[in-house]
Amino acid sequence: MSSVVQSPASAVSFTSVDFAYDPDAPLLLEDVTLRVGRGEMVALLGPNGAGKSTLLKLAGGVLRPRHGQVLFAGDDVRALPRAEAARRVAVVPQDFSVQFAYTVRQLVEIGRMPHMGRWGIARAGDHTAVAAALVAARLEPLADRIFNELSGGERQRVLVAMALAQGSPILLLDEPTAHLDIRHQIEMLDLLRDLNASQGLTVIAALHDLNLAARYFPRLVLFQRGVVADGPPTAVLDPALLGRVYQTPVQVGILRGEEHLSVLPPGRATVLVAEGTHAAGANAGDAPPRPRVHVLAGGGAGEIPMRVLADGAIPFTAGPLNTGDSDHALALRLAVRCLAEPPAAPVSPEGLAAARAAMADAGLVLVC
């Protein structure tokens, strides 16, 4: 399944992109069409070898597609000079090594090079940008430390600061939490979310941790040589879909006390309200329980209430909800029954009658 999320102003777009590292080799990426809007925060998911890193290299202009186009705000990346491309997009690599005793400040200054002109002479504006990048990445106390003496999490923040010094509106990250402990993983993703919110940066990151992706990224793209699924976590983290792409069974649901989806190995039903079971402890083949609550929601307003109901094993119905609404996607997984209407359509007479019947049957109507 291929899906394209339209945006009024695209930061990066791929149109029918094919790619192979060798002209005679099979395609690694095939017919990739994907648009990421300005200011979006998107996680690329998929198994090893799915092509996530290659997609980021195409987005960064490091690689060129065999067929199709990669555009930055409507401009073909192949037509942009290297310095101009670096001003449009910044890349944070997974692996980065330094052979000399550079300080943190010196490395961040190197990130400013695309703006320094042919002779690489820093001006007042460049010094200001470097100082701002150190502040944004929370590195001021470490500015004069040697890079190679820092911890893994601190080094990763230095790479982000180098990218911020470029002044690029688009940030591409290849496994930014790889090899980090849980504290530094959280610090890194908190930082990216703060930069997205405060500076409007477009953030595209390849991740392996599905649970962290579900918690920090409002849009997920499941990738395997092409776009398999594209949308919010409630739509993309489907157990059957993940099982097929990762070739292993998984269970998707809500851990008690949590607000976000979690992906676990099978056999964790005692701590997980599994999506699709509608209530904790429900077994395959059981008749659905009689709903006690009917939820009227839409536009994400019902996300937390529906998860709280599911977490408490309280069966509920929901709707009418338009297909494609984030509340509709979640209700399909958690509700005993979801009343649906076509995308962007008003409630039909049949839908209104069904909603009235569901409300009459429930003990409580919850208006979000």
Short mmCIF file of C-alpha atoms in Angstrom, two decimals:
data_model
loop_
_atom_site.label_atom_id
_atom_site.label_comp_id
_atom_site.label_asym_id
_atom_site.label_seq_id
_atom_site.Cartn_x
_atom_site.Cartn_y
_atom_site.Cartn_z
CA MET A 1 0.00 0.00 0.00
CA SER A 2 1.39 3.39 -0.99
CA SER A 3 0.06 6.58 0.51
CA VAL A 4 0.99 10.19 -0.06
CA VAL A 5 0.27 12.77 2.62
CA GLN A 6 -0.39 16.02 0.81
CA SER A 7 0.92 19.26 2.28
CA PRO A 8 0.25 22.85 1.24
CA ALA A 9 4.00 23.55 1.21
CA SER A 10 6.37 20.64 0.70
CA ALA A 11 9.85 20.76 2.21
CA VAL A 12 11.04 17.57 0.51
CA SER A 13 9.23 15.54 -2.11
CA PHE A 14 10.01 12.33 -3.97
CA THR A 15 8.18 11.61 -7.21
CA SER A 16 8.41 8.12 -8.76
CA VAL A 17 12.00 7.71 -7.53
CA ASP A 18 13.99 4.56 -8.44
CA PHE A 19 17.50 3.93 -7.14
CA ALA A 20 20.20 1.24 -7.27
CA TYR A 21 23.85 1.58 -6.26
CA ASP A 22 24.98 -0.39 -9.32
CA PRO A 23 23.48 0.18 -12.79
CA ASP A 24 23.13 -3.58 -13.27
CA ALA A 25 21.85 -4.34 -9.76
CA PRO A 26 18.18 -4.77 -8.80
CA LEU A 27 16.47 -1.61 -7.59
CA LEU A 28 16.91 -0.84 -3.91
CA LEU A 29 14.17 1.80 -4.04
CA GLU A 30 11.32 1.50 -6.49
CA ASP A 31 8.66 4.04 -7.47
CA VAL A 32 8.92 6.04 -4.23
CA THR A 33 6.46 8.92 -4.04
CA LEU A 34 6.47 10.82 -0.77
CA ARG A 35 5.94 14.42 0.32
CA VAL A 36 6.96 15.93 3.64
CA GLY A 37 5.52 19.33 4.47
CA ARG A 38 7.37 22.22 6.06
CA GLY A 39 7.50 21.89 9.81
CA GLU A 40 6.53 18.21 9.88
CA MET A 41 8.18 15.65 12.15
CA VAL A 42 8.38 12.29 10.36
CA ALA A 43 9.94 8.97 11.35
CA LEU A 44 11.06 6.45 8.72
CA LEU A 45 10.54 2.88 9.93
CA GLY A 46 11.54 -0.44 8.41
CA PRO A 47 13.90 -3.39 8.81
CA ASN A 48 17.62 -3.34 8.08
CA GLY A 49 18.19 -3.08 4.35
CA ALA A 50 14.77 -1.54 3.69
CA GLY A 51 16.35 1.56 2.14
CA LYS A 52 15.77 4.14 4.90
CA SER A 53 19.36 5.43 4.93
CA THR A 54 19.42 5.48 1.14
CA LEU A 55 16.24 7.55 1.10
CA LEU A 56 17.86 10.06 3.48
CA LYS A 57 20.96 10.26 1.27
CA LEU A 58 18.72 10.99 -1.72
CA ALA A 59 16.92 13.65 0.31
CA GLY A 60 20.28 15.15 1.28
CA GLY A 61 21.55 15.25 -2.29
CA VAL A 62 24.38 12.80 -1.55
CA LEU A 63 22.89 10.31 -4.03
CA ARG A 64 21.03 10.91 -7.28
CA PRO A 65 17.99 8.87 -8.32
CA ARG A 66 18.11 6.60 -11.35
CA HIS A 67 14.63 7.76 -12.29
CA GLY A 68 12.24 10.31 -10.84
CA GLN A 69 12.75 13.57 -8.98
CA VAL A 70 13.79 14.72 -5.52
CA LEU A 71 12.74 18.31 -4.85
CA PHE A 72 13.56 20.84 -2.13
CA ALA A 73 10.64 23.28 -1.92
CA GLY A 74 9.97 22.65 -5.61
CA ASP A 75 13.60 22.83 -6.82
CA ASP A 76 15.27 19.73 -8.26
CA VAL A 77 18.18 18.79 -5.99
CA ARG A 78 20.27 17.84 -9.04
CA ALA A 79 20.17 21.44 -10.26
CA LEU A 80 21.32 22.98 -6.98
CA PRO A 81 25.01 23.80 -6.32
CA ARG A 82 26.42 21.83 -3.38
CA ALA A 83 26.63 24.88 -1.11
CA GLU A 84 23.04 25.83 -1.86
CA ALA A 85 21.84 22.29 -1.17
CA ALA A 86 23.67 22.42 2.18
CA ARG A 87 21.82 25.62 3.03
CA ARG A 88 18.52 23.87 2.26
CA VAL A 89 19.03 20.61 4.17
CA ALA A 90 21.32 19.42 6.99
CA VAL A 91 22.24 15.78 7.57
CA VAL A 92 23.07 14.20 10.94
CA PRO A 93 24.87 10.91 10.16
CA GLN A 94 24.75 7.73 12.21
CA ASP A 95 28.54 7.41 12.37
CA PHE A 96 30.97 10.31 12.67
CA SER A 97 34.64 10.22 13.59
CA VAL A 98 37.17 13.00 14.22
CA GLN A 99 40.90 12.36 13.89
CA PHE A 100 42.07 15.55 15.59
CA ALA A 101 41.44 17.19 18.97
CA TYR A 102 38.67 19.50 17.79
CA THR A 103 36.59 21.23 20.42
CA VAL A 104 32.82 21.24 20.32
CA ARG A 105 32.81 24.89 19.23
CA GLN A 106 35.26 24.23 16.38
CA LEU A 107 33.13 21.41 15.01
CA VAL A 108 29.98 23.51 15.16
CA GLU A 109 31.87 26.24 13.29
CA ILE A 110 32.63 23.69 10.56
CA GLY A 111 28.89 23.18 10.22
CA ARG A 112 28.62 26.85 9.31
CA MET A 113 30.92 26.48 6.27
CA PRO A 114 28.18 26.61 3.56
CA HIS A 115 27.56 30.25 4.55
CA MET A 116 31.18 31.39 4.78
CA GLY A 117 31.92 31.79 1.10
CA ARG A 118 34.87 30.63 -0.97
CA TRP A 119 37.56 31.60 1.55
CA GLY A 120 35.83 30.20 4.62
CA ILE A 121 36.13 33.42 6.62
CA ALA A 122 33.63 33.68 9.47
CA ARG A 123 31.69 36.92 9.83
CA ALA A 124 29.66 38.31 12.71
CA GLY A 125 26.53 36.53 11.51
CA ASP A 126 28.37 33.22 11.44
CA HIS A 127 29.59 33.63 15.04
CA THR A 128 26.02 34.47 16.08
CA ALA A 129 24.67 31.37 14.32
CA VAL A 130 27.27 29.12 15.98
CA ALA A 131 26.47 30.54 19.43
CA ALA A 132 22.75 30.04 18.81
CA ALA A 133 23.32 26.44 17.71
CA LEU A 134 25.27 25.69 20.89
CA VAL A 135 22.43 27.11 22.98
CA ALA A 136 19.70 25.27 21.05
CA ALA A 137 21.56 21.94 21.38
CA ARG A 138 22.21 22.62 25.10
CA LEU A 139 25.97 22.50 24.60
CA GLU A 140 27.14 25.82 26.03
CA PRO A 141 28.85 24.18 29.06
CA LEU A 142 30.67 21.78 26.73
CA ALA A 143 31.72 24.29 24.06
CA ASP A 144 35.45 24.09 24.88
CA ARG A 145 35.55 20.34 25.55
CA ILE A 146 37.34 17.98 23.14
CA PHE A 147 34.77 16.16 21.00
CA ASN A 148 36.42 12.74 21.35
CA GLU A 149 36.24 12.99 25.15
CA LEU A 150 32.44 13.33 25.20
CA SER A 151 29.86 10.63 25.85
CA GLY A 152 27.85 9.15 22.99
CA GLY A 153 24.79 11.25 23.78
CA GLU A 154 26.83 14.44 24.00
CA ARG A 155 28.52 13.70 20.67
CA GLN A 156 25.14 13.19 19.04
CA ARG A 157 24.02 16.61 20.27
CA VAL A 158 27.19 18.11 18.76
CA LEU A 159 26.20 16.66 15.37
CA VAL A 160 22.76 18.24 15.75
CA ALA A 161 24.41 21.57 16.63
CA MET A 162 26.58 21.33 13.50
CA ALA A 163 23.41 20.83 11.48
CA LEU A 164 21.69 23.75 13.22
CA ALA A 165 24.66 26.01 12.44
CA GLN A 166 24.01 25.36 8.75
CA GLY A 167 20.77 27.28 9.17
CA SER A 168 18.91 24.71 7.09
CA PRO A 169 15.13 24.41 7.50
CA ILE A 170 15.27 20.62 6.98
CA LEU A 171 17.02 18.21 9.35
CA LEU A 172 17.70 14.63 8.25
CA LEU A 173 18.85 12.13 10.89
CA ASP A 174 20.00 8.56 10.36
CA GLU A 175 19.39 6.55 13.54
CA PRO A 176 19.94 9.47 15.96
CA THR A 177 19.34 7.20 18.99
CA ALA A 178 21.57 4.31 17.89
CA HIS A 179 24.09 3.15 20.55
CA LEU A 180 22.62 5.53 23.15
CA ASP A 181 21.31 4.55 26.56
CA ILE A 182 17.68 5.32 27.39
CA ARG A 183 18.49 8.64 29.09
CA HIS A 184 20.34 9.97 26.05
CA GLN A 185 17.72 8.57 23.66
CA ILE A 186 15.05 10.56 25.49
CA GLU A 187 17.24 13.68 25.63
CA MET A 188 17.88 13.46 21.88
CA LEU A 189 14.23 13.01 20.91
CA ASP A 190 13.11 15.70 23.37
CA LEU A 191 15.63 18.03 21.71
CA LEU A 192 14.33 17.23 18.21
CA ARG A 193 10.74 17.77 19.30
CA ASP A 194 11.65 21.10 20.92
CA LEU A 195 13.51 22.26 17.79
CA ASN A 196 10.56 21.26 15.63
CA ALA A 197 8.18 23.23 17.84
CA SER A 198 10.33 26.30 18.56
CA GLN A 199 12.13 26.76 15.22
CA GLY A 200 9.68 25.11 12.83
CA LEU A 201 12.36 22.71 11.58
CA THR A 202 11.27 19.89 9.32
CA VAL A 203 12.61 16.73 10.97
CA ILE A 204 12.93 13.42 9.11
CA ALA A 205 14.58 10.62 11.07
CA ALA A 206 15.21 6.95 10.37
CA LEU A 207 14.50 4.94 13.52
CA HIS A 208 14.49 1.30 14.58
CA ASP A 209 12.68 1.77 17.90
CA LEU A 210 8.97 1.63 17.04
CA ASN A 211 7.92 2.59 20.57
CA LEU A 212 10.00 5.77 20.62
CA ALA A 213 8.75 6.60 17.13
CA ALA A 214 5.13 6.27 18.31
CA ARG A 215 5.76 8.56 21.27
CA TYR A 216 7.66 11.37 19.54
CA PHE A 217 6.58 11.45 15.89
CA PRO A 218 3.04 12.34 14.80
CA ARG A 219 3.67 10.88 11.33
CA LEU A 220 5.29 7.54 10.58
CA VAL A 221 6.35 6.16 7.20
CA LEU A 222 6.81 2.40 7.09
CA PHE A 223 9.34 1.70 4.38
CA GLN A 224 10.53 -1.37 2.47
CA ARG A 225 11.94 -0.47 -0.94
CA GLY A 226 8.98 1.89 -1.11
CA VAL A 227 6.27 3.38 1.05
CA VAL A 228 4.26 0.58 2.66
CA ALA A 229 2.18 2.76 5.00
CA ASP A 230 2.11 6.46 5.80
CA GLY A 231 0.15 8.19 8.54
CA PRO A 232 -0.24 8.60 12.31
CA PRO A 233 0.97 5.85 14.67
CA THR A 234 -2.59 4.51 15.08
CA ALA A 235 -2.74 3.82 11.34
CA VAL A 236 0.82 2.62 10.65
CA LEU A 237 1.52 0.45 13.71
CA ASP A 238 -0.78 -2.35 12.61
CA PRO A 239 0.22 -5.81 13.94
CA ALA A 240 -0.40 -7.64 10.66
CA LEU A 241 1.45 -5.00 8.65
CA LEU A 242 4.42 -4.89 11.01
CA GLY A 243 4.53 -8.69 11.13
CA ARG A 244 4.72 -8.85 7.35
CA VAL A 245 7.35 -6.12 6.94
CA TYR A 246 9.58 -7.21 9.86
CA GLN A 247 8.85 -10.93 9.33
CA THR A 248 8.09 -11.55 13.00
CA PRO A 249 4.83 -11.54 14.98
CA VAL A 250 4.19 -8.51 17.19
CA GLN A 251 1.40 -7.24 19.39
CA VAL A 252 0.31 -3.62 19.30
CA GLY A 253 -1.67 -1.99 22.08
CA ILE A 254 -1.63 0.38 25.00
CA LEU A 255 0.34 -0.39 28.15
CA ARG A 256 -1.65 0.31 31.26
CA GLY A 257 -1.21 3.87 32.42
CA GLU A 258 0.21 5.00 29.06
CA GLU A 259 -1.25 7.25 26.37
CA HIS A 260 0.75 5.96 23.40
CA LEU A 261 0.78 2.77 21.40
CA SER A 262 3.41 0.16 22.25
CA VAL A 263 4.81 -2.65 20.13
CA LEU A 264 5.74 -5.83 22.02
CA PRO A 265 6.50 -9.46 21.26
CA PRO A 266 3.47 -11.77 21.48
CA GLY A 267 2.38 -13.12 24.85
CA ARG A 268 2.15 -9.85 26.82
CA ALA A 269 -1.67 -9.68 27.04
CA THR A 270 -1.55 -9.33 30.84
CA VAL A 271 -0.05 -5.87 30.63
CA LEU A 272 -1.31 -4.74 27.25
CA VAL A 273 -4.73 -3.65 26.07
CA ALA A 274 -4.25 -5.08 22.61
CA GLU A 275 -5.79 -3.07 19.82
CA GLY A 276 -8.48 -5.09 18.11
CA THR A 277 -9.45 -6.97 21.30
CA HIS A 278 -11.53 -4.00 22.58
CA ALA A 279 -11.00 -5.04 26.22
CA ALA A 280 -8.25 -6.47 28.37
CA GLY A 281 -8.33 -10.25 28.45
CA ALA A 282 -10.67 -10.66 25.45
CA ASN A 283 -10.04 -13.86 23.57
CA ALA A 284 -10.31 -14.51 19.87
CA GLY A 285 -13.80 -15.65 19.01
CA ASP A 286 -15.45 -14.07 22.08
CA ALA A 287 -18.59 -12.07 21.41
CA PRO A 288 -17.93 -8.34 21.74
CA PRO A 289 -19.04 -6.94 25.11
CA ARG A 290 -22.09 -4.71 25.34
CA PRO A 291 -20.93 -1.09 25.08
CA ARG A 292 -21.24 1.02 28.22
CA VAL A 293 -20.12 4.33 26.66
CA HIS A 294 -20.62 6.06 23.32
CA VAL A 295 -17.90 8.53 22.28
CA LEU A 296 -18.56 11.58 20.09
CA ALA A 297 -15.20 12.92 18.90
CA GLY A 298 -13.15 13.92 15.88
CA GLY A 299 -9.92 15.63 14.91
CA GLY A 300 -7.95 13.92 17.67
CA ALA A 301 -10.21 15.13 20.50
CA GLY A 302 -11.11 11.55 21.43
CA GLU A 303 -7.58 10.13 21.44
CA ILE A 304 -6.90 10.19 25.18
CA PRO A 305 -10.50 9.47 26.32
CA MET A 306 -10.70 6.40 24.06
CA ARG A 307 -7.35 5.13 25.29
CA VAL A 308 -8.40 5.65 28.91
CA LEU A 309 -11.60 3.66 28.28
CA ALA A 310 -9.62 0.86 26.64
CA ASP A 311 -7.06 0.92 29.44
CA GLY A 312 -9.89 0.46 31.94
CA ALA A 313 -11.43 -2.39 29.91
CA ILE A 314 -14.63 -0.31 29.42
CA PRO A 315 -16.28 -1.30 26.12
CA PHE A 316 -17.45 1.64 24.01
CA THR A 317 -18.79 2.61 20.61
CA ALA A 318 -17.73 5.73 18.69
CA GLY A 319 -18.87 7.92 15.86
CA PRO A 320 -19.92 9.06 13.43
CA LEU A 321 -16.32 9.70 12.39
CA ASN A 322 -14.99 10.55 8.96
CA THR A 323 -12.71 7.97 7.38
CA GLY A 324 -9.16 9.29 7.56
CA ASP A 325 -9.72 11.17 10.80
CA SER A 326 -7.15 10.18 13.43
CA ASP A 327 -9.96 9.42 15.88
CA HIS A 328 -11.51 7.10 13.29
CA ALA A 329 -8.25 5.17 12.92
CA LEU A 330 -7.99 4.73 16.69
CA ALA A 331 -11.68 3.86 17.17
CA LEU A 332 -11.39 1.10 14.57
CA ARG A 333 -8.84 -0.55 16.84
CA LEU A 334 -10.26 0.14 20.28
CA ALA A 335 -14.03 0.50 20.00
CA VAL A 336 -16.54 -2.33 19.92
CA ARG A 337 -18.09 -0.56 16.94
CA CYS A 338 -17.14 2.54 14.98
CA LEU A 339 -19.70 4.44 12.91
CA ALA A 340 -17.99 5.81 9.80
CA GLU A 341 -18.77 8.42 7.17
CA PRO A 342 -16.82 9.21 3.96
CA PRO A 343 -13.87 11.62 4.24
CA ALA A 344 -14.86 15.28 4.81
CA ALA A 345 -18.55 14.43 4.33
CA PRO A 346 -21.40 15.63 6.57
CA VAL A 347 -23.20 13.10 8.73
CA SER A 348 -25.72 11.18 6.62
CA PRO A 349 -29.28 10.51 7.81
CA GLU A 350 -28.34 6.83 8.19
CA GLY A 351 -25.27 7.75 10.23
CA LEU A 352 -27.31 10.07 12.44
CA ALA A 353 -29.88 7.31 13.09
CA ALA A 354 -27.11 4.81 13.91
CA ALA A 355 -25.47 7.30 16.29
CA ARG A 356 -28.76 7.95 18.08
CA ALA A 357 -29.31 4.20 18.46
CA ALA A 358 -25.76 3.73 19.83
CA MET A 359 -26.22 6.59 22.31
CA ALA A 360 -29.55 5.16 23.46
CA ASP A 361 -27.93 1.77 23.99
CA ALA A 362 -25.01 3.16 26.03
CA GLY A 363 -25.11 4.09 29.69
CA LEU A 364 -23.05 7.23 29.09
CA VAL A 365 -22.42 9.54 26.13
CA LEU A 366 -18.96 11.14 26.19
CA VAL A 367 -18.69 14.35 24.10
CA CYS A 368 -15.04 15.23 23.46
#
